[in-house]
PDB file of C-alpha atoms and ligand atoms in Angstrom:
ATOM      1  CA  MET A   1      67.286 329.095 289.236  1.00 98.00           C
ATOM      2  CA  LEU A   2      68.536 330.729 286.134  1.00 98.00           C
ATOM      3  CA  SER A   3      70.812 329.514 283.264  1.00 98.00           C
ATOM      4  CA  CYS A   4      72.257 331.050 280.124  1.00 98.00           C
ATOM      5  CA  GLU A   5      73.606 328.560 277.652  1.00 98.00           C
ATOM      6  CA  HIS A   6      74.867 330.973 274.890  1.00 98.00           C
ATOM      7  CA  GLY A   7      76.174 333.520 277.301  1.00 98.00           C
ATOM      8  CA  GLY A   8      79.716 334.042 275.853  1.00 98.00           C
ATOM      9  CA  ASN A   9      81.900 333.264 272.983  1.00 98.00           C
ATOM     10  CA  ARG A  10      85.217 332.129 274.708  1.00 97.00           C
ATOM     11  CA  ILE A  11      87.309 329.604 272.857  1.00 97.00           C
ATOM     12  CA  PRO A  12      89.864 327.599 274.935  1.00 96.00           C
ATOM     13  CA  ALA A  13      93.405 327.876 273.770  1.00 96.00           C
ATOM     14  CA  ARG A  14      93.452 324.419 272.680  1.00 95.00           C
ATOM     15  CA  TYR A  15      90.740 325.089 269.976  1.00 96.00           C
ATOM     16  CA  SER A  16      91.777 328.514 268.939  1.00 96.00           C
ATOM     17  CA  ALA A  17      93.177 327.378 265.680  1.00 96.00           C
ATOM     18  CA  LEU A  18      89.855 326.314 264.508  1.00 96.00           C
ATOM     19  CA  PHE A  19      88.580 329.771 264.813  1.00 97.00           C
ATOM     20  CA  ALA A  20      91.579 331.599 263.291  1.00 95.00           C
ATOM     21  CA  GLY A  21      90.429 334.601 261.473  1.00 96.00           C
ATOM     22  CA  ARG A  22      86.789 334.061 262.519  1.00 96.00           C
ATOM     23  CA  GLU A  23      86.554 336.825 264.943  1.00 95.00           C
ATOM     24  CA  ARG A  24      83.403 338.162 263.196  1.00 97.00           C
ATOM     25  CA  LEU A  25      81.735 334.923 263.029  1.00 97.00           C
ATOM     26  CA  LEU A  26      82.465 334.525 266.973  1.00 97.00           C
ATOM     27  CA  ALA A  27      81.167 338.066 267.682  1.00 96.00           C
ATOM     28  CA  SER A  28      77.876 337.305 265.557  1.00 95.00           C
ATOM     29  CA  HIS A  29      74.670 335.776 266.903  1.00 93.00           C
ATOM     30  CA  ARG A  30      76.161 332.719 265.808  1.00 95.00           C
ATOM     31  CA  GLY A  31      78.947 332.887 268.306  1.00 97.00           C
ATOM     32  CA  LEU A  32      76.930 333.923 271.271  1.00 97.00           C
ATOM     33  CA  ASP A  33      73.480 335.448 272.384  1.00 98.00           C
ATOM     34  CA  ALA A  34      74.453 339.053 272.657  1.00 96.00           C
ATOM     35  CA  GLY A  35      73.064 340.671 275.715  1.00 97.00           C
ATOM     36  CA  ALA A  36      71.904 337.376 277.242  1.00 98.00           C
ATOM     37  CA  ALA A  37      74.651 337.154 279.999  1.00 98.00           C
ATOM     38  CA  PRO A  38      74.156 340.688 281.481  1.00 98.00           C
ATOM     39  CA  LEU A  39      70.327 340.172 281.415  1.00 98.00           C
ATOM     40  CA  ALA A  40      70.583 336.744 283.299  1.00 98.00           C
ATOM     41  CA  LEU A  41      73.118 338.367 285.832  1.00 98.00           C
ATOM     42  CA  ARG A  42      70.686 341.284 286.457  1.00 98.00           C
ATOM     43  CA  LEU A  43      67.764 338.931 286.609  1.00 98.00           C
ATOM     44  CA  ALA A  44      69.540 336.658 288.938  1.00 98.00           C
ATOM     45  CA  ARG A  45      70.578 339.612 291.170  1.00 98.00           C
ATOM     46  CA  ALA A  46      66.885 340.893 291.167  1.00 97.00           C
ATOM     47  CA  LEU A  47      65.260 337.641 291.923  1.00 97.00           C
ATOM     48  CA  GLY A  48      68.018 336.407 294.314  1.00 97.00           C
ATOM     49  CA  ALA A  49      68.368 333.221 292.095  1.00 97.00           C
ATOM     50  CA  PRO A  50      71.334 331.206 291.468  1.00 98.00           C
ATOM     51  CA  LEU A  51      72.765 331.512 287.911  1.00 98.00           C
ATOM     52  CA  HIS A  52      74.556 328.875 285.758  1.00 98.00           C
ATOM     53  CA  LEU A  53      76.414 330.870 283.149  1.00 98.00           C
ATOM     54  CA  HIS A  54      77.880 329.166 280.304  1.00 98.00           C
ATOM     55  CA  LEU A  55      80.621 331.295 278.579  1.00 97.00           C
ATOM     56  CA  HIS A  56      82.141 328.895 275.771  1.00 97.00           C
ATOM     57  CA  SER A  57      80.889 329.598 272.455  1.00 98.00           C
ATOM     58  CA  ARG A  58      78.072 327.657 270.961  1.00 97.00           C
ATOM     59  CA  LEU A  59      80.359 327.175 267.981  1.00 98.00           C
ATOM     60  CA  LEU A  60      82.441 324.609 269.770  1.00 98.00           C
ATOM     61  CA  VAL A  61      79.461 322.579 271.249  1.00 98.00           C
ATOM     62  CA  ASP A  62      76.024 323.790 271.846  1.00 98.00           C
ATOM     63  CA  ALA A  63      74.963 323.636 275.541  1.00 98.00           C
ATOM     64  CA  ASN A  64      71.270 324.130 274.402  1.00 98.00           C
ATOM     65  CA  ARG A  65      71.271 321.071 272.209  1.00 98.00           C
ATOM     66  CA  SER A  66      71.053 317.441 273.103  1.00 97.00           C
ATOM     67  CA  LEU A  67      73.571 314.914 272.313  1.00 97.00           C
ATOM     68  CA  GLY A  68      72.892 313.459 268.974  1.00 95.00           C
ATOM     69  CA  HIS A  69      71.282 316.628 267.590  1.00 97.00           C
ATOM     70  CA  PRO A  70      72.575 317.492 264.168  1.00 96.00           C
ATOM     71  CA  LEU A  71      73.381 321.111 265.394  1.00 96.00           C
ATOM     72  CA  LEU A  72      75.270 319.978 268.540  1.00 98.00           C
ATOM     73  CA  PHE A  73      78.413 320.745 266.634  1.00 98.00           C
ATOM     74  CA  SER A  74      79.142 323.776 264.453  1.00 97.00           C
ATOM     75  CA  ALA A  75      80.614 323.903 260.920  1.00 95.00           C
ATOM     76  CA  GLN A  76      84.026 324.446 262.646  1.00 95.00           C
ATOM     77  CA  THR A  77      83.725 321.349 265.039  1.00 97.00           C
ATOM     78  CA  ARG A  78      81.552 318.818 263.114  1.00 96.00           C
ATOM     79  CA  ALA A  79      84.452 317.480 261.023  1.00 93.00           C
ATOM     80  CA  LEU A  80      86.595 316.724 263.959  1.00 96.00           C
ATOM     81  CA  PRO A  81      87.499 313.130 264.425  1.00 97.00           C
ATOM     82  CA  GLU A  82      84.872 311.311 266.807  1.00 96.00           C
ATOM     83  CA  SER A  83      87.336 311.196 269.691  1.00 97.00           C
ATOM     84  CA  GLU A  84      87.931 314.740 269.614  1.00 96.00           C
ATOM     85  CA  ARG A  85      84.316 315.651 269.490  1.00 97.00           C
ATOM     86  CA  ALA A  86      83.987 313.381 272.441  1.00 98.00           C
ATOM     87  CA  GLN A  87      86.704 315.452 274.290  1.00 97.00           C
ATOM     88  CA  LEU A  88      84.869 318.570 273.395  1.00 97.00           C
ATOM     89  CA  VAL A  89      81.576 317.331 275.021  1.00 98.00           C
ATOM     90  CA  ALA A  90      83.548 316.272 278.073  1.00 98.00           C
ATOM     91  CA  ARG A  91      85.199 319.557 278.534  1.00 96.00           C
ATOM     92  CA  CYS A  92      82.711 322.290 277.342  1.00 96.00           C
ATOM     93  CA  TRP A  93      79.243 320.721 277.375  1.00 98.00           C
ATOM     94  CA  ARG A  94      78.682 318.040 280.070  1.00 98.00           C
ATOM     95  CA  PRO A  95      80.230 319.802 283.207  1.00 98.00           C
ATOM     96  CA  TYR A  96      77.686 322.543 282.549  1.00 98.00           C
ATOM     97  CA  ARG A  97      74.790 320.572 281.885  1.00 98.00           C
ATOM     98  CA  ARG A  98      75.601 318.282 284.758  1.00 98.00           C
ATOM     99  CA  ALA A  99      75.873 321.219 287.213  1.00 98.00           C
ATOM    100  CA  VAL A 100      72.415 322.472 286.261  1.00 98.00           C
ATOM    101  CA  GLU A 101      71.096 318.806 286.441  1.00 98.00           C
ATOM    102  CA  ARG A 102      72.521 318.352 289.823  1.00 98.00           C
ATOM    103  CA  ALA A 103      71.062 321.401 291.106  1.00 98.00           C
ATOM    104  CA  VAL A 104      67.556 320.346 290.061  1.00 98.00           C
ATOM    105  CA  GLU A 105      68.215 316.953 291.595  1.00 98.00           C
ATOM    106  CA  GLY A 106      69.073 318.603 294.779  1.00 97.00           C
ATOM    107  CA  ALA A 107      65.962 320.658 294.861  1.00 97.00           C
ATOM    108  CA  GLN A 108      63.938 317.639 294.170  1.00 95.00           C
ATOM    109  CA  ARG A 109      65.455 315.756 296.925  1.00 96.00           C
ATOM    110  CA  ARG A 110      64.593 318.569 299.297  1.00 96.00           C
ATOM    111  CA  GLY A 111      61.048 318.434 297.938  1.00 96.00           C
ATOM    112  CA  THR A 112      61.404 322.037 296.478  1.00 96.00           C
ATOM    113  CA  PRO A 113      59.704 322.836 293.068  1.00 97.00           C
ATOM    114  CA  VAL A 114      62.149 324.191 290.732  1.00 98.00           C
ATOM    115  CA  LEU A 115      61.363 327.226 288.330  1.00 98.00           C
ATOM    116  CA  HIS A 116      64.107 327.352 285.730  1.00 98.00           C
ATOM    117  CA  LEU A 117      64.467 330.338 283.522  1.00 98.00           C
ATOM    118  CA  SER A 118      66.916 329.729 280.506  1.00 98.00           C
ATOM    119  CA  VAL A 119      67.830 332.964 279.221  1.00 98.00           C
ATOM    120  CA  HIS A 120      68.466 333.691 275.566  1.00 98.00           C
ATOM    121  CA  SER A 121      68.423 336.481 272.954  1.00 97.00           C
ATOM    122  CA  PHE A 122      67.531 336.470 269.468  1.00 95.00           C
ATOM    123  CA  THR A 123      68.184 338.719 266.367  1.00 92.00           C
ATOM    124  CA  PRO A 124      65.231 341.023 265.747  1.00 88.00           C
ATOM    125  CA  ARG A 125      65.563 340.299 261.984  1.00 79.00           C
ATOM    126  CA  LEU A 126      66.194 336.959 260.421  1.00 74.00           C
ATOM    127  CA  GLY A 127      66.527 336.549 256.718  1.00 75.00           C
ATOM    128  CA  GLY A 128      65.437 340.223 256.263  1.00 75.00           C
ATOM    129  CA  ARG A 129      62.135 339.741 258.132  1.00 75.00           C
ATOM    130  CA  SER A 130      61.355 341.316 261.336  1.00 77.00           C
ATOM    131  CA  ARG A 131      60.109 338.637 263.966  1.00 77.00           C
ATOM    132  CA  GLY A 132      57.518 340.893 265.552  1.00 86.00           C
ATOM    133  CA  CYS A 133      58.389 339.905 269.115  1.00 92.00           C
ATOM    134  CA  ASP A 134      60.407 341.513 272.021  1.00 96.00           C
ATOM    135  CA  VAL A 135      60.033 338.792 274.560  1.00 97.00           C
ATOM    136  CA  GLY A 136      59.229 335.161 273.850  1.00 97.00           C
ATOM    137  CA  LEU A 137      58.002 332.839 276.595  1.00 98.00           C
ATOM    138  CA  LEU A 138      58.820 329.410 275.572  1.00 98.00           C
ATOM    139  CA  TYR A 139      57.286 326.477 277.361  1.00 98.00           C
ATOM    140  CA  ASP A 140      55.464 323.050 277.050  1.00 98.00           C
ATOM    141  CA  PRO A 141      51.687 323.545 276.652  1.00 98.00           C
ATOM    142  CA  SER A 142      51.070 320.039 278.019  1.00 98.00           C
ATOM    143  CA  ARG A 143      52.761 321.090 281.405  1.00 98.00           C
ATOM    144  CA  PRO A 144      50.061 322.947 283.554  1.00 98.00           C
ATOM    145  CA  ARG A 145      52.731 324.791 285.746  1.00 97.00           C
ATOM    146  CA  GLU A 146      54.520 326.140 282.896  1.00 98.00           C
ATOM    147  CA  ARG A 147      51.423 326.988 280.893  1.00 98.00           C
ATOM    148  CA  GLU A 148      49.667 328.675 283.822  1.00 97.00           C
ATOM    149  CA  LEU A 149      52.852 330.648 284.876  1.00 98.00           C
ATOM    150  CA  CYS A 150      53.478 332.019 281.240  1.00 98.00           C
ATOM    151  CA  ALA A 151      49.770 333.087 280.852  1.00 97.00           C
ATOM    152  CA  ARG A 152      49.876 335.215 284.008  1.00 97.00           C
ATOM    153  CA  TRP A 153      53.535 336.398 283.319  1.00 98.00           C
ATOM    154  CA  ARG A 154      52.314 337.609 279.973  1.00 97.00           C
ATOM    155  CA  VAL A 155      49.298 339.357 281.297  1.00 97.00           C
ATOM    156  CA  VAL A 156      51.517 341.278 284.143  1.00 97.00           C
ATOM    157  CA  LEU A 157      54.136 341.990 281.732  1.00 97.00           C
ATOM    158  CA  ARG A 158      51.669 343.688 279.357  1.00 95.00           C
ATOM    159  CA  GLU A 159      50.225 345.930 282.315  1.00 96.00           C
ATOM    160  CA  LEU A 160      53.762 346.985 283.430  1.00 97.00           C
ATOM    161  CA  ALA A 161      55.156 347.323 279.948  1.00 96.00           C
ATOM    162  CA  PRO A 162      52.438 348.115 277.436  1.00 96.00           C
ATOM    163  CA  GLY A 163      54.944 348.731 274.692  1.00 93.00           C
ATOM    164  CA  LEU A 164      56.599 345.427 274.844  1.00 95.00           C
ATOM    165  CA  ARG A 165      55.256 342.738 272.283  1.00 96.00           C
ATOM    166  CA  VAL A 166      55.193 339.592 274.492  1.00 96.00           C
ATOM    167  CA  ARG A 167      54.510 336.270 272.763  1.00 96.00           C
ATOM    168  CA  ARG A 168      54.268 332.605 273.807  1.00 95.00           C
ATOM    169  CA  ASN A 169      56.190 330.024 272.142  1.00 95.00           C
ATOM    170  CA  HIS A 170      57.677 332.524 269.569  1.00 91.00           C
ATOM    171  CA  PRO A 171      60.073 332.859 267.998  1.00 89.00           C
ATOM    172  CA  TYR A 172      60.641 329.182 268.523  1.00 90.00           C
ATOM    173  CA  ARG A 173      58.305 326.386 269.912  1.00 92.00           C
ATOM    174  CA  GLY A 174      59.187 325.589 273.613  1.00 93.00           C
ATOM    175  CA  THR A 175      59.004 321.915 272.871  1.00 93.00           C
ATOM    176  CA  ALA A 176      61.776 322.007 270.261  1.00 95.00           C
ATOM    177  CA  ASP A 177      65.268 320.681 271.316  1.00 96.00           C
ATOM    178  CA  GLY A 178      66.804 322.555 274.215  1.00 97.00           C
ATOM    179  CA  PHE A 179      68.108 322.389 277.613  1.00 98.00           C
ATOM    180  CA  THR A 180      64.627 322.934 279.136  1.00 98.00           C
ATOM    181  CA  SER A 181      62.987 320.243 277.033  1.00 97.00           C
ATOM    182  CA  HIS A 182      65.717 317.768 278.081  1.00 98.00           C
ATOM    183  CA  LEU A 183      65.145 318.635 281.705  1.00 98.00           C
ATOM    184  CA  ARG A 184      61.405 318.246 281.370  1.00 98.00           C
ATOM    185  CA  ARG A 185      62.005 314.732 280.159  1.00 97.00           C
ATOM    186  CA  ARG A 186      63.920 313.951 283.336  1.00 97.00           C
ATOM    187  CA  PHE A 187      61.768 315.917 285.802  1.00 98.00           C
ATOM    188  CA  ALA A 188      58.042 315.810 285.939  1.00 97.00           C
ATOM    189  CA  ASP A 189      55.507 318.686 286.347  1.00 97.00           C
ATOM    190  CA  PRO A 190      54.971 320.056 288.867  1.00 95.00           C
ATOM    191  CA  ASP A 191      58.485 319.413 290.395  1.00 96.00           C
ATOM    192  CA  TYR A 192      60.220 321.004 287.567  1.00 98.00           C
ATOM    193  CA  ALA A 193      59.122 323.906 285.343  1.00 98.00           C
ATOM    194  CA  GLY A 194      61.423 325.088 282.685  1.00 98.00           C
ATOM    195  CA  ILE A 195      60.793 328.343 280.707  1.00 98.00           C
ATOM    196  CA  GLU A 196      63.208 329.601 277.970  1.00 98.00           C
ATOM    197  CA  LEU A 197      63.243 333.303 277.964  1.00 98.00           C
ATOM    198  CA  GLU A 198      63.742 334.587 274.488  1.00 97.00           C
ATOM    199  CA  VAL A 199      64.619 338.336 274.392  1.00 97.00           C
ATOM    200  CA  SER A 200      65.020 340.453 271.236  1.00 96.00           C
ATOM    201  CA  GLN A 201      68.634 341.862 270.906  1.00 95.00           C
ATOM    202  CA  ALA A 202      67.030 345.170 269.995  1.00 94.00           C
ATOM    203  CA  ARG A 203      65.826 345.385 273.607  1.00 95.00           C
ATOM    204  CA  LEU A 204      69.146 344.555 275.101  1.00 96.00           C
ATOM    205  CA  ARG A 205      71.164 347.466 273.723  1.00 91.00           C
ATOM    206  CA  GLY A 206      72.084 350.485 275.627  1.00 89.00           C
ATOM    207  CA  ALA A 207      70.229 351.976 278.640  1.00 87.00           C
ATOM    208  CA  GLY A 208      66.944 350.012 277.904  1.00 92.00           C
ATOM    209  CA  ALA A 209      68.470 346.673 278.849  1.00 96.00           C
ATOM    210  CA  ARG A 210      68.598 347.712 282.527  1.00 96.00           C
ATOM    211  CA  ASP A 211      64.906 348.783 282.492  1.00 95.00           C
ATOM    212  CA  LEU A 212      63.854 345.609 280.745  1.00 97.00           C
ATOM    213  CA  ALA A 213      65.680 343.358 283.234  1.00 98.00           C
ATOM    214  CA  ARG A 214      63.825 345.260 286.180  1.00 97.00           C
ATOM    215  CA  VAL A 215      60.470 344.967 284.600  1.00 97.00           C
ATOM    216  CA  LEU A 216      61.079 341.167 283.692  1.00 98.00           C
ATOM    217  CA  ALA A 217      62.026 340.424 287.214  1.00 98.00           C
ATOM    218  CA  ALA A 218      59.132 342.515 288.734  1.00 97.00           C
ATOM    219  CA  SER A 219      56.514 340.936 286.558  1.00 98.00           C
ATOM    220  CA  LEU A 220      57.744 337.425 287.335  1.00 98.00           C
ATOM    221  CA  ARG A 221      57.582 337.978 290.874  1.00 97.00           C
ATOM    222  CA  LEU A 222      54.014 339.241 290.674  1.00 97.00           C
ATOM    223  CA  ALA A 223      53.077 336.357 288.414  1.00 97.00           C
ATOM    224  CA  ARG A 224      54.483 333.838 290.782  1.00 93.00           C
ATOM    225  CA  GLY A 225      52.536 335.588 293.526  1.00 86.00           C
ATOM    226  CA  GLY A 226      49.546 333.840 291.953  1.00 56.00           C
ATOM    227  CA  GLY A 227      51.029 330.318 292.664  1.00 52.00           C
ATOM    228  CA  GLY A 228      53.677 328.376 290.562  1.00 52.00           C
TER     229      GLY A 228
HETATM  230 ZN1   ZN B 301      70.453 331.028 272.795  1.00 81.04          ZN
END
């Protein structure tokens, strides 16, 4: 299954006043992961896998952060009264998170191991520095299924697309707070394997985005052929 926590920058009408005049912020990498939703849709189609796509902006409440995380809310929503923040969680965070959790629970009941790809994109440069990476595979090194699948996936990706810079647990650590790390606490290895796929936005612009989706899907299929 696939998910995309930062797929859109929609703001429901009831919250639009909080973002008046902030169109540039909403359109920036702080408002959404540019290119992540089209990539997730292409991967879901190519892999024949269900996709959970979250289209509300992370600037309302971040679907890739756990409750209580200091970055769950943004500068625009952090100062809201507690009751309004709770409503925001109930409207724009919990339904999405629960839908994905229920899908994993359902698979577990059926005895089907889950491979969950959480699709994200990152800015190729941050703070003036290049991040030296096109594709990041984020996982928990202490979980054998995730570790072995990412090792194979990287090898196959390098064979199919030698020009692609593929790194593991870069530009972020797979064990940092995120939806996959939350789900790992609920579901054991090997029942659940959660990989956060981080793709440079430089690779998601223009015609190259379609080719990249194709090579990611083909390489994952080959990597899974070896088990996992
Ligand atoms: Zn993201």
